[in-house]
Amino acid sequence: MNGRCGRKAQGWRGLGCGRRMTAPREAIYQALSEMAGHPSADEVFQKVRAGRPGIGLATVYRNLELLRNGGHIRLVDAGDGKAHFELNHAAGGGGHHHHLICRRCGSVVDYMDFEREELELISKLEKHLSRKYGHQITDHDISFYGLCQKCAAQGSKR
Amino acid sequence: MNGRCGRKAQGWRGLGCGRRMTAPREAIYQALSEMAGHPSADEVFQKVRAGRPGIGLATVYRNLELLRNGGHIRLVDAGDGKAHFELNHAAGGGGHHHHLICRRCGSVVDYMDFEREELELISKLEKHLSRKYGHQITDHDISFYGLCQKCAAQGSKR
DNA sequence: AATGATAATGATAATTGTTATCAATAGGCG
DNA sequence: CGCCTATTGATAACAATTATCATTATCATT
């Protein structure tokens, strides 16, 4: 469904993030939403470029940053020096998850195995930290690092 | 105390991480251990340089990477595009903590406010994920993002 | 303690992800 | 429809990190 919004800035919560609603911006969000996993900025660029050859790389960076500030997408650190992105379903309650990251090959597995327990602890912590340190918490990242099955099997040589 | 080890590679668990034990490597670890907070690679470089003018930046990068792989130090993502480091006290049980990171100014607050509860959940999760996905988990990162008190006070303009 | 194979270093070039610049363009309120 | 200005696209600039390579230092073996 394309029509998340007709194509108007639509207040301060829409894709426009309070700015003008532009075709490139929509295309970038659209592209990311159609991609599996956690594409890097460049991968998003390639994808958008496919249906919109004139797009500029800088525009992709700018909008990913904007969408992130607007809370629509989320940044994932795969430890490979590039920024990776994914849709932020956290708010909508759609598909919030945490990560399992391989230190050797950089693969990222999403997991949702945390039950109510984990969610409860998180929101409790969030509230507590918020009060104690005066931070305005908007987001969190929980990741486990190590070796994926494949890399672990290769032995820990070199 | 300097003498974490006389100055020999000392097996595969020492600072040498299974490689040759060198003075630069020791100096780099030493420097990091004397620094507060979460210095960047360059900050570590500057500090080491003070007592060892000939040190090369590449050597610092190489050894930080090595020490990280060896589990002696830990990487912190402050979201400012640079890698930051801290001693890994996780194993030793010394001062393990999690982070509260400001998205605007990049400041990082360590907190240890999680009680037994949090630790229990983590180790439970670690075990569960390890079994389910075949990952060999060695490490985790729990960070809350948002605005620190100061930045939040400045309003969310711009 | 001297030797020698080779891992590690230091200086620097190269690479790479990201950001700044700026003229041209397009969004959307009047 | 027309204007104001945010946004774009192309590209230069930037900064952090990595690769290269001749030289030096470590340390197992003698």
Short mmCIF file of C-alpha atoms (C1' of nucleotides) in Angstrom, two decimals:
data_model
loop_
_atom_site.label_atom_id
_atom_site.label_comp_id
_atom_site.label_asym_id
_atom_site.label_seq_id
_atom_site.Cartn_x
_atom_site.Cartn_y
_atom_site.Cartn_z
CA MET A 1 0.00 0.00 0.00
CA ASN A 2 1.43 3.16 -1.28
CA GLY A 3 -1.10 5.45 0.18
CA ARG A 4 0.25 5.92 3.66
CA CYS A 5 -0.65 9.46 2.93
CA GLY A 6 -2.02 10.96 -0.22
CA ARG A 7 1.12 12.97 -0.78
CA LYS A 8 0.91 15.89 1.57
CA ALA A 9 3.00 16.78 4.56
CA GLN A 10 0.07 15.78 6.75
CA GLY A 11 1.00 17.33 10.08
CA TRP A 12 4.06 16.45 12.16
CA ARG A 13 3.74 12.74 12.45
CA GLY A 14 3.61 11.62 8.83
CA LEU A 15 6.49 10.52 6.68
CA GLY A 16 7.31 14.13 6.02
CA CYS A 17 8.42 14.42 9.61
CA GLY A 18 7.07 17.93 9.67
CA ARG A 19 8.88 18.88 6.51
CA ARG A 20 7.72 19.01 2.95
CA MET A 21 6.54 15.72 1.58
CA THR A 22 8.65 14.86 -1.44
CA ALA A 23 8.64 12.02 -3.91
CA PRO A 24 12.24 11.01 -3.18
CA ARG A 25 11.49 10.84 0.53
CA GLU A 26 8.52 8.62 -0.06
CA ALA A 27 10.49 6.44 -2.46
CA ILE A 28 13.25 5.98 0.09
CA TYR A 29 10.88 4.91 2.82
CA GLN A 30 9.06 2.70 0.36
CA ALA A 31 12.29 1.05 -0.75
CA LEU A 32 13.39 0.36 2.79
CA SER A 33 10.01 -1.08 3.65
CA GLU A 34 10.30 -3.51 0.76
CA MET A 35 13.77 -4.69 1.65
CA ALA A 36 14.44 -7.64 3.89
CA GLY A 37 16.94 -7.50 6.67
CA HIS A 38 18.96 -4.44 7.52
CA PRO A 39 20.17 -2.71 4.37
CA SER A 40 22.95 -0.16 4.46
CA ALA A 41 22.48 3.36 3.16
CA ASP A 42 24.13 2.38 -0.09
CA GLU A 43 21.90 -0.65 -0.52
CA VAL A 44 18.86 1.53 -0.05
CA PHE A 45 20.35 3.91 -2.59
CA GLN A 46 20.75 1.12 -5.15
CA LYS A 47 17.21 -0.05 -4.60
CA VAL A 48 15.68 3.41 -4.94
CA ARG A 49 17.83 4.08 -7.95
CA ALA A 50 16.27 1.11 -9.71
CA GLY A 51 12.89 2.82 -9.92
CA ARG A 52 14.21 6.36 -9.91
CA PRO A 53 17.51 6.61 -11.76
CA GLY A 54 18.08 10.27 -10.97
CA ILE A 55 18.17 9.89 -7.19
CA GLY A 56 21.27 11.20 -5.44
CA LEU A 57 23.17 9.41 -2.74
CA ALA A 58 23.17 12.48 -0.53
CA THR A 59 19.40 12.57 -0.68
CA VAL A 60 19.26 9.04 0.60
CA TYR A 61 21.51 9.87 3.51
CA ARG A 62 19.60 13.02 4.30
CA ASN A 63 16.27 11.27 4.32
CA LEU A 64 17.38 8.25 6.25
CA GLU A 65 18.59 10.66 8.91
CA LEU A 66 15.35 12.55 8.77
CA LEU A 67 13.22 9.44 8.97
CA ARG A 68 15.30 8.25 11.88
CA ASN A 69 14.81 11.48 13.77
CA GLY A 70 11.14 11.21 13.01
CA GLY A 71 11.09 7.77 14.56
CA HIS A 72 10.00 6.01 11.38
CA ILE A 73 13.13 3.99 10.93
CA ARG A 74 15.83 2.71 13.18
CA LEU A 75 19.58 2.42 12.92
CA VAL A 76 21.31 -0.92 13.38
CA ASP A 77 24.99 -1.23 14.09
CA ALA A 78 26.28 -4.40 12.48
CA GLY A 79 29.82 -3.54 13.41
CA ASP A 80 31.00 -3.29 9.82
CA GLY A 81 31.47 0.45 9.85
CA LYS A 82 28.36 1.17 7.85
CA ALA A 83 25.01 2.32 9.10
CA HIS A 84 22.20 -0.17 8.57
CA PHE A 85 18.52 0.59 8.74
CA GLU A 86 15.23 -1.09 9.40
CA LEU A 87 11.64 0.01 9.74
CA ASN A 88 10.71 1.00 13.24
CA HIS A 89 7.70 -1.07 14.11
CA ALA A 90 8.31 -0.45 17.77
CA ALA A 91 5.71 2.22 18.13
CA GLY A 92 3.06 0.41 16.14
CA GLY A 93 3.73 -2.72 18.11
CA GLY A 94 4.13 -4.51 14.82
CA GLY A 95 7.42 -6.30 14.85
CA HIS A 96 9.75 -4.97 17.46
CA HIS A 97 12.76 -7.17 17.93
CA HIS A 98 16.32 -7.29 19.11
CA HIS A 99 19.49 -8.47 17.44
CA LEU A 100 21.93 -11.32 17.43
CA ILE A 101 25.07 -10.18 15.64
CA CYS A 102 28.04 -12.16 14.39
CA ARG A 103 31.37 -10.52 15.10
CA ARG A 104 33.06 -12.35 12.27
CA CYS A 105 30.73 -12.20 9.27
CA GLY A 106 28.51 -9.35 10.41
CA SER A 107 25.28 -11.25 9.90
CA VAL A 108 22.33 -10.02 11.91
CA VAL A 109 19.51 -12.21 13.16
CA ASP A 110 16.36 -10.63 14.47
CA TYR A 111 14.74 -12.34 17.37
CA MET A 112 11.45 -11.82 19.10
CA ASP A 113 11.84 -14.50 21.69
CA PHE A 114 11.58 -12.17 24.58
CA GLU A 115 8.29 -12.64 26.24
CA ARG A 116 6.35 -10.16 28.28
CA GLU A 117 9.12 -10.39 30.84
CA GLU A 118 11.66 -8.62 28.69
CA LEU A 119 9.29 -5.91 27.60
CA GLU A 120 8.27 -5.27 31.16
CA LEU A 121 11.82 -4.97 32.35
CA ILE A 122 12.65 -2.60 29.54
CA SER A 123 9.83 -0.23 30.22
CA LYS A 124 10.55 -0.35 33.92
CA LEU A 125 14.20 0.45 33.29
CA GLU A 126 13.31 3.18 30.87
CA LYS A 127 11.12 4.87 33.42
CA HIS A 128 13.67 4.49 36.18
CA LEU A 129 16.60 5.81 34.14
CA SER A 130 14.52 8.58 32.76
CA ARG A 131 13.73 9.80 36.24
CA LYS A 132 17.17 9.29 37.70
CA TYR A 133 19.30 10.83 34.95
CA GLY A 134 16.85 13.22 33.42
CA HIS A 135 17.21 11.65 30.01
CA GLN A 136 14.38 11.72 27.54
CA ILE A 137 14.52 8.14 26.30
CA THR A 138 13.06 7.47 22.89
CA ASP A 139 14.69 4.29 21.85
CA HIS A 140 16.77 1.35 22.91
CA ASP A 141 19.04 -1.23 21.47
CA ILE A 142 19.58 -4.69 22.83
CA SER A 143 22.07 -6.81 20.96
CA PHE A 144 23.94 -9.98 21.67
CA TYR A 145 27.31 -10.44 20.03
CA GLY A 146 29.33 -13.50 19.28
CA LEU A 147 29.77 -15.98 16.49
CA CYS A 148 26.95 -17.28 14.35
CA GLN A 149 26.58 -21.00 13.90
CA LYS A 150 28.46 -21.02 10.63
CA CYS A 151 31.39 -18.93 11.84
CA ALA A 152 31.62 -20.81 15.11
CA ALA A 153 31.83 -24.06 13.16
CA GLN A 154 34.80 -22.76 11.20
CA GLY A 155 36.76 -22.88 14.40
CA SER A 156 38.33 -19.91 16.05
CA LYS A 157 41.40 -19.90 13.87
CA ARG A 158 42.84 -16.58 12.82
CA MET B 1 50.17 -2.16 38.90
CA ASN B 2 52.04 -2.63 35.76
CA GLY B 3 52.79 -6.26 36.18
CA ARG B 4 49.65 -7.81 34.81
CA CYS B 5 52.20 -10.14 33.33
CA GLY B 6 55.95 -9.95 33.50
CA ARG B 7 56.16 -9.20 29.80
CA LYS B 8 55.63 -12.50 28.06
CA ALA B 9 52.83 -13.64 25.84
CA GLN B 10 51.69 -15.88 28.69
CA GLY B 11 49.40 -18.31 26.92
CA TRP B 12 46.29 -17.38 25.02
CA ARG B 13 44.39 -15.43 27.60
CA GLY B 14 46.82 -12.67 28.51
CA LEU B 15 47.01 -9.24 27.00
CA GLY B 16 48.96 -10.67 24.10
CA CYS B 17 45.79 -12.40 22.97
CA GLY B 18 47.86 -15.29 21.76
CA ARG B 19 50.21 -13.06 19.83
CA ARG B 20 53.54 -11.63 20.71
CA MET B 21 53.55 -9.41 23.74
CA THR B 22 54.80 -5.99 22.75
CA ALA B 23 55.48 -2.80 24.61
CA PRO B 24 53.11 -0.74 22.42
CA ARG B 25 50.32 -3.20 23.05
CA GLU B 26 50.81 -3.04 26.76
CA ALA B 27 51.03 0.76 26.65
CA ILE B 28 47.78 0.96 24.73
CA TYR B 29 45.90 -1.20 27.19
CA GLN B 30 47.50 0.66 30.05
CA ALA B 31 46.47 4.01 28.60
CA LEU B 32 42.88 2.93 28.10
CA SER B 33 42.72 1.57 31.62
CA GLU B 34 43.82 4.93 32.99
CA MET B 35 41.29 6.92 31.00
CA ALA B 36 37.86 7.77 32.26
CA GLY B 37 34.78 7.38 30.15
CA HIS B 38 34.81 6.02 26.63
CA PRO B 39 37.73 7.42 24.69
CA SER B 40 37.90 7.22 20.92
CA ALA B 41 40.77 5.57 19.11
CA ASP B 42 42.36 8.93 18.53
CA GLU B 43 42.06 9.92 22.17
CA VAL B 44 43.79 6.72 23.16
CA PHE B 45 46.44 7.51 20.57
CA GLN B 46 47.06 10.94 22.08
CA LYS B 47 47.33 9.52 25.56
CA VAL B 48 49.76 6.77 24.57
CA ARG B 49 51.75 9.25 22.55
CA ALA B 50 52.34 11.33 25.69
CA GLY B 51 54.49 8.64 27.23
CA ARG B 52 55.69 7.11 23.98
CA PRO B 53 56.12 9.76 21.32
CA GLY B 54 57.01 7.34 18.56
CA ILE B 55 53.75 5.39 18.62
CA GLY B 56 51.87 5.15 15.34
CA LEU B 57 48.13 5.65 14.93
CA ALA B 58 47.82 2.45 12.93
CA THR B 59 49.32 0.52 15.81
CA VAL B 60 46.68 1.87 18.13
CA TYR B 61 43.91 0.82 15.78
CA ARG B 62 45.46 -2.60 15.27
CA ASN B 63 45.80 -3.24 18.96
CA LEU B 64 42.41 -1.94 19.95
CA GLU B 65 40.97 -4.39 17.44
CA LEU B 66 43.13 -7.16 18.81
CA LEU B 67 42.25 -6.42 22.42
CA ARG B 68 38.61 -6.33 21.47
CA ASN B 69 38.78 -9.71 19.80
CA GLY B 70 40.57 -10.98 22.84
CA GLY B 71 37.71 -9.78 24.97
CA HIS B 72 39.83 -7.38 27.01
CA ILE B 73 38.13 -4.25 25.86
CA ARG B 74 34.73 -3.40 24.50
CA LEU B 75 33.48 -1.13 21.79
CA VAL B 76 30.89 1.55 22.50
CA ASP B 77 28.86 3.17 19.77
CA ALA B 78 28.20 6.75 20.76
CA GLY B 79 26.61 7.45 17.42
CA ASP B 80 29.19 10.07 16.47
CA GLY B 81 30.82 8.05 13.75
CA LYS B 82 33.86 7.16 15.79
CA ALA B 83 34.59 3.99 17.68
CA HIS B 84 34.83 4.42 21.43
CA PHE B 85 36.36 1.94 23.83
CA GLU B 86 36.20 0.89 27.44
CA LEU B 87 37.73 -1.85 29.54
CA ASN B 88 35.68 -5.00 29.57
CA HIS B 89 35.05 -5.69 33.19
CA ALA B 90 32.13 -7.88 32.28
CA ALA B 91 33.96 -11.13 32.76
CA GLY B 92 35.72 -10.10 35.92
CA GLY B 93 32.45 -8.91 37.35
CA GLY B 94 34.20 -5.67 38.17
CA GLY B 95 32.14 -2.88 36.74
CA HIS B 96 29.80 -4.13 34.08
CA HIS B 97 27.29 -1.55 33.05
CA HIS B 98 25.01 -0.43 30.29
CA HIS B 99 24.67 2.86 28.47
CA LEU B 100 22.45 5.88 28.21
CA ILE B 101 23.37 7.73 25.05
CA CYS B 102 22.38 11.18 23.87
CA ARG B 103 21.48 11.33 20.22
CA ARG B 104 22.27 15.00 19.97
CA CYS B 105 25.57 15.58 21.80
CA GLY B 106 26.82 12.00 21.88
CA SER B 107 27.39 11.96 25.62
CA VAL B 108 27.39 8.56 27.22
CA VAL B 109 26.29 7.82 30.76
CA ASP B 110 27.12 4.48 32.31
CA TYR B 111 24.52 3.06 34.59
CA MET B 112 24.52 0.10 36.90
CA ASP B 113 21.02 0.50 38.17
CA PHE B 114 19.87 -2.83 36.95
CA GLU B 115 19.38 -5.10 39.84
CA ARG B 116 19.59 -8.86 39.91
CA GLU B 117 16.48 -8.87 37.75
CA GLU B 118 18.20 -7.51 34.71
CA LEU B 119 21.21 -9.77 35.01
CA GLU B 120 18.99 -12.78 35.41
CA LEU B 121 16.97 -11.97 32.35
CA ILE B 122 20.08 -11.42 30.30
CA SER B 123 21.67 -14.70 31.17
CA LYS B 124 18.39 -16.48 30.61
CA LEU B 125 18.04 -14.85 27.21
CA GLU B 126 21.63 -15.60 26.35
CA LYS B 127 21.14 -19.26 27.07
CA HIS B 128 17.87 -19.42 25.20
CA LEU B 129 19.14 -17.65 22.09
CA SER B 130 22.33 -19.60 22.13
CA ARG B 131 20.39 -22.85 22.01
CA LYS B 132 17.80 -21.72 19.51
CA TYR B 133 20.01 -20.04 16.94
CA GLY B 134 23.28 -21.86 17.50
CA HIS B 135 25.10 -18.63 18.19
CA GLN B 136 28.10 -18.58 20.46
CA ILE B 137 27.30 -15.49 22.49
CA THR B 138 30.23 -13.73 24.09
CA ASP B 139 28.95 -10.31 24.72
CA HIS B 140 25.96 -8.04 24.77
CA ASP B 141 25.10 -4.42 24.51
CA ILE B 142 22.15 -2.72 26.11
CA SER B 143 21.78 0.95 25.37
CA PHE B 144 19.02 3.47 25.75
CA TYR B 145 18.96 6.38 23.33
CA GLY B 146 17.38 9.75 23.54
CA LEU B 147 18.26 13.21 24.71
CA CYS B 148 20.33 13.96 27.77
CA GLN B 149 19.00 16.45 30.31
CA LYS B 150 20.98 19.32 28.84
CA CYS B 151 20.01 18.69 25.24
CA ALA B 152 16.39 18.04 26.12
CA ALA B 153 16.31 21.41 27.90
CA GLN B 154 17.48 23.17 24.75
CA GLY B 155 14.19 22.21 23.22
CA SER B 156 13.73 20.12 20.14
CA LYS B 157 14.22 22.98 17.74
CA ARG B 158 16.11 22.56 14.50
"C1'" DA C 1 73.33 -15.36 25.36
"C1'" DA C 2 73.25 -15.46 20.25
"C1'" DT C 3 70.31 -16.75 16.11
"C1'" DG C 4 66.79 -16.49 12.96
"C1'" DA C 5 61.94 -16.78 11.35
"C1'" DT C 6 58.41 -13.79 11.30
"C1'" DA C 7 54.98 -10.97 13.79
"C1'" DA C 8 54.54 -6.21 14.89
"C1'" DT C 9 55.61 -1.48 14.23
"C1'" DG C 10 55.54 3.31 12.28
"C1'" DA C 11 54.92 6.38 8.42
"C1'" DT C 12 52.02 7.26 5.03
"C1'" DA C 13 49.06 6.35 1.10
"C1'" DA C 14 44.69 4.68 -0.02
"C1'" DT C 15 40.01 3.61 0.89
"C1'" DT C 16 35.51 4.31 2.31
"C1'" DG C 17 31.36 5.94 4.57
"C1'" DT C 18 29.30 10.24 5.35
"C1'" DT C 19 28.67 15.30 5.18
"C1'" DA C 20 28.95 20.06 3.22
"C1'" DT C 21 28.33 23.03 -0.70
"C1'" DC C 22 25.68 25.18 -4.15
"C1'" DA C 23 23.02 26.10 -8.23
"C1'" DA C 24 18.70 24.26 -9.95
"C1'" DT C 25 14.14 22.42 -8.88
"C1'" DA C 26 9.83 21.45 -6.78
"C1'" DG C 27 6.26 21.73 -2.71
"C1'" DG C 28 2.59 24.02 -1.06
"C1'" DC C 29 0.58 28.23 1.16
"C1'" DG C 30 -1.19 32.67 -0.31
"C1'" DC D 1 -0.95 30.97 -10.66
"C1'" DG D 2 3.14 32.78 -8.37
"C1'" DC D 3 6.32 33.25 -4.86
"C1'" DC D 4 9.26 31.68 -1.00
"C1'" DT D 5 12.23 28.50 0.41
"C1'" DA D 6 13.00 23.56 1.61
"C1'" DT D 7 14.83 19.96 -0.98
"C1'" DT D 8 17.32 17.89 -4.51
"C1'" DG D 9 21.34 16.03 -7.24
"C1'" DA D 10 26.16 16.29 -8.43
"C1'" DT D 11 30.33 16.62 -6.59
"C1'" DA D 12 33.92 18.20 -3.60
"C1'" DA D 13 35.42 17.86 1.03
"C1'" DC D 14 36.02 15.32 5.23
"C1'" DA D 15 37.16 12.07 8.68
"C1'" DA D 16 37.78 7.61 10.44
"C1'" DT D 17 39.79 3.50 9.44
"C1'" DT D 18 42.62 0.19 6.78
"C1'" DA D 19 46.32 -1.38 3.61
"C1'" DT D 20 51.08 -1.18 2.29
"C1'" DC D 21 55.81 -1.89 3.06
"C1'" DA D 22 60.41 -1.37 4.66
"C1'" DT D 23 62.33 -1.67 9.28
"C1'" DT D 24 62.45 -3.37 13.98
"C1'" DA D 25 61.52 -6.37 17.86
"C1'" DT D 26 59.80 -10.73 19.93
"C1'" DC D 27 60.78 -15.12 21.45
"C1'" DA D 28 61.36 -20.29 20.49
"C1'" DT D 29 65.28 -22.61 19.52
"C1'" DT D 30 69.78 -23.27 19.84
#
